[in-house]
Amino acid sequence: MNRTRSEQLFAEALKYIPGGVNSPVRAFRAVGGQPFFVNRASGAKIWDVDGNELLDYVGTWGPAILGHAHPKIIAAVKAAADHGTSFGIPNPLEVTMAKLICERVPAVKKIRMTSSGTEACMSAIRLARGFTRRDKIIKFDGCYHGHADSLLVRAGSGALTFGNPDSAGVPPAFTQHTIVLPYNDEDAVTACFAANPNQIAGIIVEPVPGNAGLYLPQPGYLEFLGEITRAHGALLIFDEVMTGFRLARGGAQERFHITPDLSTFGKVIGGGLPVGAFGGRAEIMDCLAPLGPVYQAGTLSGNPLAMAAGLANLAELEASDAYAKLEKLGEQLAAGMRDAAKSAGVPVQVNACGSMFCTYFTSAPVHNVADAMKSDRERFKKFFHGMLDAGFYFAPSQFEAGFISTAHAPADIEKTVAAAAKILRGL
Ligand code: KE4
């Protein structure tokens, strides 16, 4: 596949942008080779700057749930842009968006917009600490909630481990109140609350972790997290930046029938424009400035273009049979990949939930990040590049989720599975 222009652009980018990218995962460091550059996308397809057409299973990491450049989103953004791009003054679309989310997600009685998922998660944690007047936060290894200092931690040895910074530039003092536990392990959470009485402000969790590939909550696990936080006066924060409005009309909390105290959102609610949001119980949200003592702010929070794009995305999801279609496409891809791997005799675990999926190259089931780490990354690399050369763009890391959109057709899935079968046979 000719990628001359991408190579020229990457060489140029390296002169001015660290690693040549504005977000590390785009750099292909986990799969080798160089990233390609895209300047056009439509529906389920992207075209790189050399004109190569690819079927896209990343969907800009989630926002493109209707596919790229959906006519209704483009029209909404153009119409909004004609009236200005930012006011720094309340605009009507912010009210429409807030009302819509509160109507769609019963656990959210009030909501605050931000410009990224990182901001949303960082703010939700500050709010949980301010509301409970407690400092400690539990997160789970393998779960990613953006790059705020206190969240860039992973478990050290042992279960009741205080996090050690996972990035240079984060002083240990900034992560000393972050406890990292294994996901899907109820005993670890029970022991942690016992060891830290009245000190834990809350648990933040991806209800379906999609940042170490994809794995699912064990039956009863999310219910357990709700029960134990309530029992100890802590808050349950669902990070639905990736799952929100994707895994169901009301997100993972609707799919799994859980009522978290706070929820964070992003991606889909911005329709591809910069957005994040956090919301939940009114008495908690009312602790936020200007009403309460927890400060949080953002120049572009509730930006009219992002609101217009997000509202168009959410309206179209509501108006169409999107969720039924996404479920069927997700099932078709997962079943096809499993059959292809079995026929090729390659040990693969295909984890899927609705339109999110991950293909791990391992024979053992994957229920947490420790299981995911057993995946054969060399095989994944070969699979990734084989699929890319065949015209299918999967997430450029074993530890990322894939995303299907309503713009994907059953025939696209069939072609994808056929290509995968051929490549798997050669692994
Ligand atoms: P952003 O700050 O990237 O908008 O959102 C952070 C975030 C928070 N919570 C969850 C569950 C997320 O998945 C994310 C961001 N997801 C990654 C994909 N693994 C974004 C891709 C990137 O970092 O370039």
CSV table of C-alpha atoms and ligand atoms in Angstrom, one decimal:
chain,number,residue,atom,x,y,z
A,1,MET,CA,0.0,0.0,0.0
A,2,ASN,CA,1.5,3.3,-1.1
A,3,ARG,CA,1.8,5.7,1.9
A,4,THR,CA,4.4,8.1,0.5
A,5,ARG,CA,2.4,11.3,1.4
A,6,SER,CA,1.8,10.0,5.0
A,7,GLU,CA,5.5,9.3,5.4
A,8,GLN,CA,6.3,12.8,4.2
A,9,LEU,CA,3.8,14.3,6.6
A,10,PHE,CA,5.0,12.2,9.5
A,11,ALA,CA,8.6,13.3,8.9
A,12,GLU,CA,7.4,16.9,9.0
A,13,ALA,CA,5.2,16.3,12.0
A,14,LEU,CA,8.1,14.9,14.0
A,15,LYS,CA,9.9,18.3,13.6
A,16,TYR,CA,7.2,20.2,15.4
A,17,ILE,CA,5.0,17.7,17.4
A,18,PRO,CA,6.4,15.4,20.1
A,19,GLY,CA,6.3,11.9,18.5
A,20,GLY,CA,4.6,13.4,15.5
A,21,VAL,CA,1.2,13.0,17.1
A,22,ASN,CA,-1.2,14.9,19.3
A,23,SER,CA,-2.1,11.8,21.2
A,24,PRO,CA,0.3,8.9,21.9
A,25,VAL,CA,-1.9,6.0,20.8
A,26,ARG,CA,-2.0,7.4,17.2
A,27,ALA,CA,1.8,6.9,16.9
A,28,PHE,CA,1.6,3.1,16.2
A,29,ARG,CA,4.2,2.6,18.9
A,30,ALA,CA,2.3,-0.5,20.1
A,31,VAL,CA,2.2,-2.1,16.6
A,32,GLY,CA,5.3,-0.7,14.9
A,33,GLY,CA,5.5,1.2,11.6
A,34,GLN,CA,4.3,4.7,11.1
A,35,PRO,CA,0.9,6.3,11.4
A,36,PHE,CA,-1.0,7.2,8.3
A,37,PHE,CA,-2.7,10.6,7.9
A,38,VAL,CA,-6.3,11.1,7.1
A,39,ASN,CA,-8.0,14.1,5.6
A,40,ARG,CA,-11.4,12.6,4.6
A,41,ALA,CA,-13.9,10.2,6.1
A,42,SER,CA,-17.4,9.3,5.4
A,43,GLY,CA,-19.7,6.6,6.8
A,44,ALA,CA,-17.7,3.6,7.8
A,45,LYS,CA,-14.7,4.6,5.6
A,46,ILE,CA,-11.6,6.7,5.9
A,47,TRP,CA,-9.2,7.7,3.1
A,48,ASP,CA,-5.6,8.4,3.9
A,49,VAL,CA,-3.7,11.2,2.2
A,50,ASP,CA,-2.4,8.7,-0.4
A,51,GLY,CA,-5.9,7.9,-1.4
A,52,ASN,CA,-6.0,4.4,0.3
A,53,GLU,CA,-9.6,3.5,1.4
A,54,LEU,CA,-10.0,1.8,4.8
A,55,LEU,CA,-12.9,0.4,6.6
A,56,ASP,CA,-12.7,2.0,10.0
A,57,TYR,CA,-13.1,0.1,13.2
A,58,VAL,CA,-11.8,2.9,15.5
A,59,GLY,CA,-14.4,5.6,14.7
A,60,THR,CA,-12.3,8.3,16.2
A,61,TRP,CA,-12.3,6.2,19.5
A,62,GLY,CA,-16.1,6.3,19.8
A,63,PRO,CA,-17.7,9.5,18.7
A,64,ALA,CA,-18.4,8.3,15.1
A,65,ILE,CA,-21.2,6.0,16.2
A,66,LEU,CA,-23.2,7.0,13.1
A,67,GLY,CA,-20.2,6.8,10.9
A,68,HIS,CA,-18.1,9.7,9.8
A,69,ALA,CA,-19.5,13.0,8.3
A,70,HIS,CA,-23.1,12.1,8.9
A,71,PRO,CA,-25.1,14.6,6.9
A,72,LYS,CA,-27.2,15.6,9.8
A,73,ILE,CA,-24.2,16.3,12.0
A,74,ILE,CA,-22.4,18.3,9.3
A,75,ALA,CA,-25.5,20.4,8.6
A,76,ALA,CA,-26.0,21.1,12.3
A,77,VAL,CA,-22.4,22.2,12.7
A,78,LYS,CA,-22.5,24.4,9.6
A,79,ALA,CA,-25.8,26.0,10.8
A,80,ALA,CA,-24.4,26.7,14.2
A,81,ALA,CA,-21.1,28.0,12.8
A,82,ASP,CA,-22.9,30.6,10.8
A,83,HIS,CA,-24.0,32.2,14.1
A,84,GLY,CA,-20.5,32.2,15.6
A,85,THR,CA,-18.2,29.5,17.0
A,86,SER,CA,-18.0,30.4,20.7
A,87,PHE,CA,-19.6,33.0,23.0
A,88,GLY,CA,-18.3,32.3,26.5
A,89,ILE,CA,-21.9,33.2,27.4
A,90,PRO,CA,-24.7,30.7,28.0
A,91,ASN,CA,-26.2,29.6,24.7
A,92,PRO,CA,-29.6,27.8,24.2
A,93,LEU,CA,-28.0,24.6,23.0
A,94,GLU,CA,-26.4,24.0,26.4
A,95,VAL,CA,-29.8,23.9,27.9
A,96,THR,CA,-31.1,21.5,25.2
A,97,MET,CA,-28.2,19.2,25.7
A,98,ALA,CA,-28.4,19.2,29.5
A,99,LYS,CA,-32.2,18.5,29.4
A,100,LEU,CA,-31.7,15.7,26.9
A,101,ILE,CA,-29.1,13.9,28.9
A,102,CYS,CA,-31.1,14.3,32.1
A,103,GLU,CA,-34.1,12.8,30.3
A,104,ARG,CA,-32.1,9.9,28.8
A,105,VAL,CA,-30.1,9.0,31.9
A,106,PRO,CA,-32.3,8.8,35.0
A,107,ALA,CA,-29.4,8.9,37.4
A,108,VAL,CA,-28.4,12.3,36.0
A,109,LYS,CA,-30.4,15.0,37.5
A,110,LYS,CA,-28.0,17.8,36.8
A,111,ILE,CA,-25.0,18.0,34.4
A,112,ARG,CA,-22.0,20.2,33.6
A,113,MET,CA,-20.3,20.2,30.2
A,114,THR,CA,-16.5,20.2,29.7
A,115,SER,CA,-14.3,20.0,26.6
A,116,SER,CA,-12.8,16.5,27.1
A,117,GLY,CA,-13.4,13.2,29.0
A,118,THR,CA,-10.3,13.9,31.0
A,119,GLU,CA,-11.8,17.1,32.3
A,120,ALA,CA,-15.1,15.4,33.1
A,121,CYS,CA,-13.4,12.6,35.1
A,122,MET,CA,-11.0,14.9,36.9
A,123,SER,CA,-13.9,17.2,37.8
A,124,ALA,CA,-16.1,14.3,38.9
A,125,ILE,CA,-13.4,13.1,41.3
A,126,ARG,CA,-12.9,16.6,42.7
A,127,LEU,CA,-16.7,16.9,43.2
A,128,ALA,CA,-16.8,13.5,45.0
A,129,ARG,CA,-14.0,14.5,47.3
A,130,GLY,CA,-15.7,17.9,48.0
A,131,PHE,CA,-19.1,16.4,48.6
A,132,THR,CA,-17.9,13.5,50.9
A,133,ARG,CA,-15.1,15.6,52.4
A,134,ARG,CA,-12.9,12.5,52.0
A,135,ASP,CA,-9.7,12.2,50.0
A,136,LYS,CA,-9.2,8.6,48.8
A,137,ILE,CA,-10.4,7.3,45.4
A,138,ILE,CA,-10.5,3.7,44.2
A,139,LYS,CA,-9.8,3.0,40.5
A,140,PHE,CA,-9.1,-0.3,38.8
A,141,ASP,CA,-6.0,-1.3,37.0
A,142,GLY,CA,-6.5,-1.2,33.2
A,143,CYS,CA,-9.2,1.4,33.5
A,144,TYR,CA,-8.3,4.8,32.0
A,145,HIS,CA,-10.1,8.0,33.0
A,146,GLY,CA,-8.0,10.5,31.1
A,147,HIS,CA,-4.7,12.0,32.0
A,148,ALA,CA,-5.3,14.1,35.2
A,149,ASP,CA,-2.4,13.7,37.6
A,150,SER,CA,-4.2,11.8,40.3
A,151,LEU,CA,-5.5,9.2,37.8
A,152,LEU,CA,-2.2,8.4,36.1
A,153,VAL,CA,-1.5,5.4,38.4
A,154,ARG,CA,-1.5,1.7,38.2
A,155,ALA,CA,-1.5,-1.1,40.8
A,156,GLY,CA,1.8,-1.7,42.5
A,157,SER,CA,2.2,-5.2,44.0
A,158,GLY,CA,-0.6,-6.4,46.2
A,159,ALA,CA,-4.3,-5.5,46.2
A,160,LEU,CA,-4.5,-2.7,48.7
A,161,THR,CA,-1.9,-0.7,47.0
A,162,PHE,CA,-1.7,3.0,46.9
A,163,GLY,CA,-1.0,4.1,43.4
A,164,ASN,CA,2.5,4.9,42.1
A,165,PRO,CA,2.6,7.5,39.4
A,166,ASP,CA,2.5,6.0,35.9
A,167,SER,CA,4.0,9.1,34.3
A,168,ALA,CA,7.0,11.3,34.8
A,169,GLY,CA,6.1,14.7,36.1
A,170,VAL,CA,3.5,13.4,38.6
A,171,PRO,CA,4.8,13.8,42.1
A,172,PRO,CA,4.0,10.8,44.4
A,173,ALA,CA,2.1,13.2,46.6
A,174,PHE,CA,-0.4,13.7,43.8
A,175,THR,CA,-1.3,10.0,43.7
A,176,GLN,CA,-1.1,9.0,47.3
A,177,HIS,CA,-4.9,9.1,47.7
A,178,THR,CA,-5.5,7.0,44.6
A,179,ILE,CA,-5.9,3.3,45.4
A,180,VAL,CA,-5.7,0.9,42.4
A,181,LEU,CA,-7.4,-2.5,42.7
A,182,PRO,CA,-7.9,-5.4,40.3
A,183,TYR,CA,-11.1,-5.2,38.3
A,184,ASN,CA,-13.8,-7.9,38.8
A,185,ASP,CA,-12.4,-8.7,42.3
A,186,GLU,CA,-15.1,-8.1,44.9
A,187,ASP,CA,-12.9,-9.2,47.8
A,188,ALA,CA,-10.2,-6.6,47.0
A,189,VAL,CA,-12.8,-3.8,47.2
A,190,THR,CA,-14.3,-5.2,50.5
A,191,ALA,CA,-10.8,-5.4,52.1
A,192,CYS,CA,-10.0,-1.9,50.8
A,193,PHE,CA,-13.0,-0.3,52.5
A,194,ALA,CA,-12.2,-2.2,55.7
A,195,ALA,CA,-8.6,-0.9,55.7
A,196,ASN,CA,-9.7,2.7,55.0
A,197,PRO,CA,-12.8,3.3,57.1
A,198,ASN,CA,-14.6,6.6,56.3
A,199,GLN,CA,-11.7,7.7,54.1
A,200,ILE,CA,-12.9,6.7,50.6
A,201,ALA,CA,-14.7,9.4,48.6
A,202,GLY,CA,-15.6,7.1,45.8
A,203,ILE,CA,-15.0,4.5,43.2
A,204,ILE,CA,-14.5,5.5,39.6
A,205,VAL,CA,-15.0,2.7,37.1
A,206,GLU,CA,-15.4,2.0,33.4
A,207,PRO,CA,-18.6,-0.2,33.6
A,208,VAL,CA,-17.2,-2.0,30.6
A,209,PRO,CA,-13.4,-1.3,30.5
A,210,GLY,CA,-12.4,-0.4,27.0
A,211,ASN,CA,-8.8,0.9,27.6
A,212,ALA,CA,-7.0,-2.4,28.0
A,213,GLY,CA,-8.8,-3.9,25.1
A,214,LEU,CA,-12.3,-4.8,26.2
A,215,TYR,CA,-13.5,-7.0,29.0
A,216,LEU,CA,-16.8,-7.3,30.8
A,217,PRO,CA,-18.0,-7.0,34.4
A,218,GLN,CA,-18.6,-10.4,35.9
A,219,PRO,CA,-22.3,-11.0,36.8
A,220,GLY,CA,-23.2,-9.0,39.9
A,221,TYR,CA,-20.0,-7.0,40.0
A,222,LEU,CA,-21.4,-3.6,39.2
A,223,GLU,CA,-24.3,-4.2,41.5
A,224,PHE,CA,-21.7,-5.0,44.2
A,225,LEU,CA,-19.9,-1.7,43.6
A,226,GLY,CA,-23.2,0.1,44.1
A,227,GLU,CA,-24.0,-1.7,47.3
A,228,ILE,CA,-20.6,-1.3,48.9
A,229,THR,CA,-20.3,2.4,48.1
A,230,ARG,CA,-23.7,3.1,49.5
A,231,ALA,CA,-22.9,1.0,52.6
A,232,HIS,CA,-19.8,3.1,53.3
A,233,GLY,CA,-21.0,6.6,52.4
A,234,ALA,CA,-18.8,6.7,49.3
A,235,LEU,CA,-19.9,7.6,45.7
A,236,LEU,CA,-20.0,5.3,42.7
A,237,ILE,CA,-18.8,7.2,39.6
A,238,PHE,CA,-19.5,5.5,36.2
A,239,ASP,CA,-17.0,6.6,33.6
A,240,GLU,CA,-19.2,6.4,30.5
A,241,VAL,CA,-17.0,8.5,28.3
A,242,MET,CA,-16.7,5.5,26.0
A,243,THR,CA,-19.8,3.5,26.8
A,244,GLY,CA,-22.3,6.4,27.2
A,245,PHE,CA,-25.1,6.4,24.6
A,246,ARG,CA,-23.3,3.6,22.9
A,247,LEU,CA,-24.0,0.4,24.9
A,248,ALA,CA,-27.6,1.4,25.1
A,249,ARG,CA,-29.8,4.6,24.7
A,250,GLY,CA,-29.0,5.4,28.3
A,251,GLY,CA,-25.5,4.0,28.3
A,252,ALA,CA,-24.0,1.1,30.2
A,253,GLN,CA,-25.9,2.1,33.3
A,254,GLU,CA,-29.1,1.3,31.4
A,255,ARG,CA,-27.7,-1.9,29.9
A,256,PHE,CA,-26.7,-3.2,33.3
A,257,HIS,CA,-29.5,-1.6,35.3
A,258,ILE,CA,-27.2,0.3,37.7
A,259,THR,CA,-27.8,3.8,39.2
A,260,PRO,CA,-24.4,5.5,39.9
A,261,ASP,CA,-24.1,8.6,41.9
A,262,LEU,CA,-22.1,10.4,39.3
A,263,SER,CA,-21.5,9.7,35.6
A,264,THR,CA,-19.0,11.1,33.1
A,265,PHE,CA,-19.6,11.3,29.4
A,266,GLY,CA,-17.7,12.4,26.2
A,267,LYS,CA,-17.2,11.2,22.6
A,268,VAL,CA,-20.8,10.4,21.4
A,269,ILE,CA,-22.3,13.5,23.0
A,270,GLY,CA,-19.9,15.7,21.0
A,271,GLY,CA,-20.5,14.0,17.6
A,272,GLY,CA,-16.7,14.3,17.0
A,273,LEU,CA,-16.2,17.8,18.4
A,274,PRO,CA,-14.4,18.4,21.7
A,275,VAL,CA,-16.7,17.5,24.6
A,276,GLY,CA,-17.0,16.0,28.0
A,277,ALA,CA,-19.6,16.1,30.7
A,278,PHE,CA,-20.2,14.9,34.3
A,279,GLY,CA,-23.6,14.7,36.0
A,280,GLY,CA,-25.5,12.9,38.7
A,281,ARG,CA,-27.5,13.5,41.9
A,282,ALA,CA,-28.6,17.1,42.2
A,283,GLU,CA,-27.4,17.5,45.8
A,284,ILE,CA,-23.9,16.4,44.7
A,285,MET,CA,-23.9,18.6,41.5
A,286,ASP,CA,-25.1,21.6,43.5
A,287,CYS,CA,-21.8,21.6,45.3
A,288,LEU,CA,-20.2,23.0,42.1
A,289,ALA,CA,-19.3,26.6,41.7
A,290,PRO,CA,-21.0,29.1,41.4
A,291,LEU,CA,-23.5,27.4,43.7
A,292,GLY,CA,-21.1,25.5,46.0
A,293,PRO,CA,-17.5,25.3,47.1
A,294,VAL,CA,-16.1,22.9,44.5
A,295,TYR,CA,-14.5,24.9,41.7
A,296,GLN,CA,-14.7,23.8,38.1
A,297,ALA,CA,-14.7,25.8,34.9
A,298,GLY,CA,-13.9,25.8,31.1
A,299,THR,CA,-13.7,28.5,28.4
A,300,LEU,CA,-15.3,26.3,25.8
A,301,SER,CA,-17.5,24.2,28.0
A,302,GLY,CA,-20.9,23.9,26.2
A,303,ASN,CA,-19.4,25.2,23.0
A,304,PRO,CA,-22.3,25.8,20.5
A,305,LEU,CA,-20.6,23.8,17.7
A,306,ALA,CA,-19.9,20.8,20.0
A,307,MET,CA,-23.5,21.0,21.3
A,308,ALA,CA,-24.9,21.1,17.8
A,309,ALA,CA,-22.9,18.1,16.7
A,310,GLY,CA,-23.7,16.1,19.8
A,311,LEU,CA,-27.4,16.9,19.7
A,312,ALA,CA,-27.5,15.9,16.1
A,313,ASN,CA,-25.7,12.6,17.0
A,314,LEU,CA,-28.1,11.9,19.9
A,315,ALA,CA,-31.2,12.8,17.9
A,316,GLU,CA,-30.3,10.5,15.0
A,317,LEU,CA,-29.5,7.7,17.5
A,318,GLU,CA,-33.0,8.2,19.0
A,319,ALA,CA,-34.8,8.5,15.7
A,320,SER,CA,-33.3,5.4,14.1
A,321,ASP,CA,-33.1,1.7,15.1
A,322,ALA,CA,-29.4,2.4,15.8
A,323,TYR,CA,-29.1,0.3,19.0
A,324,ALA,CA,-30.7,-2.8,17.6
A,325,LYS,CA,-28.5,-2.5,14.5
A,326,LEU,CA,-25.3,-2.0,16.5
A,327,GLU,CA,-26.1,-5.1,18.6
A,328,LYS,CA,-26.6,-7.2,15.5
A,329,LEU,CA,-23.4,-5.9,13.8
A,330,GLY,CA,-21.4,-6.5,17.0
A,331,GLU,CA,-22.7,-10.0,17.3
A,332,GLN,CA,-22.0,-10.7,13.6
A,333,LEU,CA,-18.4,-9.5,13.9
A,334,ALA,CA,-17.6,-11.4,17.2
A,335,ALA,CA,-19.1,-14.6,15.9
A,336,GLY,CA,-17.3,-14.3,12.6
A,337,MET,CA,-13.9,-13.6,14.2
A,338,ARG,CA,-14.3,-16.5,16.6
A,339,ASP,CA,-15.1,-18.9,13.8
A,340,ALA,CA,-12.2,-17.6,11.7
A,341,ALA,CA,-9.7,-18.0,14.6
A,342,LYS,CA,-11.0,-21.5,15.3
A,343,SER,CA,-10.7,-22.6,11.6
A,344,ALA,CA,-7.2,-21.1,11.6
A,345,GLY,CA,-6.3,-22.9,14.8
A,346,VAL,CA,-5.1,-19.5,16.4
A,347,PRO,CA,-6.0,-19.1,20.1
A,348,VAL,CA,-8.1,-15.9,20.2
A,349,GLN,CA,-10.5,-14.4,22.7
A,350,VAL,CA,-13.0,-12.1,21.1
A,351,ASN,CA,-14.6,-10.0,23.9
A,352,ALA,CA,-17.6,-7.9,22.8
A,353,CYS,CA,-20.3,-5.8,24.2
A,354,GLY,CA,-22.8,-4.2,21.8
A,355,SER,CA,-20.7,-2.3,19.2
A,356,MET,CA,-17.4,-2.5,21.2
A,357,PHE,CA,-15.0,-5.4,20.8
A,358,CYS,CA,-11.4,-6.6,21.2
A,359,THR,CA,-9.6,-9.6,19.7
A,360,TYR,CA,-7.0,-10.9,22.2
A,361,PHE,CA,-4.4,-13.4,21.0
A,362,THR,CA,-4.6,-15.7,24.0
A,363,SER,CA,-6.2,-19.0,24.8
A,364,ALA,CA,-7.5,-18.0,28.3
A,365,PRO,CA,-10.5,-15.9,28.9
A,366,VAL,CA,-9.8,-12.2,29.6
A,367,HIS,CA,-11.7,-10.7,32.6
A,368,ASN,CA,-9.1,-8.1,33.7
A,369,VAL,CA,-5.9,-6.4,32.7
A,370,ALA,CA,-3.7,-9.2,34.1
A,371,ASP,CA,-5.5,-11.6,31.7
A,372,ALA,CA,-5.1,-9.2,28.9
A,373,MET,CA,-1.4,-8.9,29.4
A,374,LYS,CA,-1.1,-12.6,28.6
A,375,SER,CA,-2.0,-11.8,25.0
A,376,ASP,CA,0.6,-12.5,22.3
A,377,ARG,CA,1.4,-9.0,21.1
A,378,GLU,CA,3.6,-10.1,18.3
A,379,ARG,CA,0.7,-12.0,16.8
A,380,PHE,CA,-1.6,-9.0,17.3
A,381,LYS,CA,0.9,-6.7,15.5
A,382,LYS,CA,1.0,-9.1,12.5
A,383,PHE,CA,-2.8,-9.3,12.5
A,384,PHE,CA,-3.1,-5.5,12.8
A,385,HIS,CA,-0.8,-4.8,9.8
A,386,GLY,CA,-2.2,-7.6,7.8
A,387,MET,CA,-5.7,-6.2,8.2
A,388,LEU,CA,-4.5,-2.7,7.5
A,389,ASP,CA,-2.8,-3.7,4.3
A,390,ALA,CA,-6.0,-5.5,3.3
A,391,GLY,CA,-8.0,-2.2,3.9
A,392,PHE,CA,-9.3,-2.6,7.4
A,393,TYR,CA,-8.2,-0.2,10.2
A,394,PHE,CA,-8.3,-1.8,13.7
A,395,ALA,CA,-7.2,0.0,16.9
A,396,PRO,CA,-3.3,0.3,16.7
A,397,SER,CA,-2.8,-1.5,20.1
A,398,GLN,CA,-3.8,-4.8,21.7
A,399,PHE,CA,-4.9,-2.7,24.7
A,400,GLU,CA,-7.6,-0.6,22.9
A,401,ALA,CA,-11.2,-1.4,22.0
A,402,GLY,CA,-12.7,-1.5,18.5
A,403,PHE,CA,-15.9,0.4,17.5
A,404,ILE,CA,-18.6,-0.4,15.0
A,405,SER,CA,-21.0,2.3,13.7
A,406,THR,CA,-24.4,2.2,12.2
A,407,ALA,CA,-22.7,3.1,8.9
A,408,HIS,CA,-21.2,-0.4,8.8
A,409,ALA,CA,-23.2,-2.9,6.8
A,410,PRO,CA,-23.5,-6.7,7.3
A,411,ALA,CA,-21.6,-7.0,4.0
A,412,ASP,CA,-18.7,-5.0,5.5
A,413,ILE,CA,-18.6,-7.3,8.5
A,414,GLU,CA,-18.5,-10.3,6.1
A,415,LYS,CA,-15.6,-8.9,4.2
A,416,THR,CA,-13.8,-8.1,7.4
A,417,VAL,CA,-14.2,-11.6,8.7
A,418,ALA,CA,-13.1,-13.1,5.4
A,419,ALA,CA,-9.9,-10.9,5.4
A,420,ALA,CA,-9.3,-11.8,9.1
A,421,ALA,CA,-9.7,-15.5,8.3
A,422,LYS,CA,-7.0,-15.3,5.6
A,423,ILE,CA,-4.6,-13.4,7.8
A,424,LEU,CA,-5.2,-15.6,10.9
A,425,ARG,CA,-4.3,-18.7,8.7
A,426,GLY,CA,-1.0,-17.0,8.0
A,427,LEU,CA,-0.1,-16.2,11.6
B,1,KE4,P1,-10.4,12.4,26.5
B,1,KE4,O1,-9.7,13.3,27.5
B,1,KE4,O2,-9.4,11.7,25.7
B,1,KE4,O3,-11.5,13.1,25.8
B,1,KE4,O4,-11.2,11.3,27.4
B,1,KE4,C1,-10.4,10.5,28.3
B,1,KE4,C2,-11.2,9.2,28.6
B,1,KE4,C3,-11.9,9.1,29.8
B,1,KE4,N1,-12.5,7.9,30.0
B,1,KE4,C4,-12.6,6.9,29.2
B,1,KE4,C5,-13.3,5.7,29.5
B,1,KE4,C6,-11.9,7.0,27.9
B,1,KE4,O5,-11.9,6.0,27.0
B,1,KE4,C7,-11.2,8.2,27.6
B,1,KE4,C8,-10.4,8.3,26.3
B,1,KE4,N2,-10.3,7.2,25.5
B,1,KE4,C9,-9.1,7.1,24.7
B,1,KE4,C10,-9.2,5.8,23.9
B,1,KE4,N3,-8.6,4.7,24.6
B,1,KE4,C11,-8.9,8.3,23.8
B,1,KE4,C12,-7.9,8.1,22.7
B,1,KE4,C13,-6.7,8.9,22.9
B,1,KE4,O6,-6.2,8.9,24.1
B,1,KE4,O7,-6.1,9.4,21.9
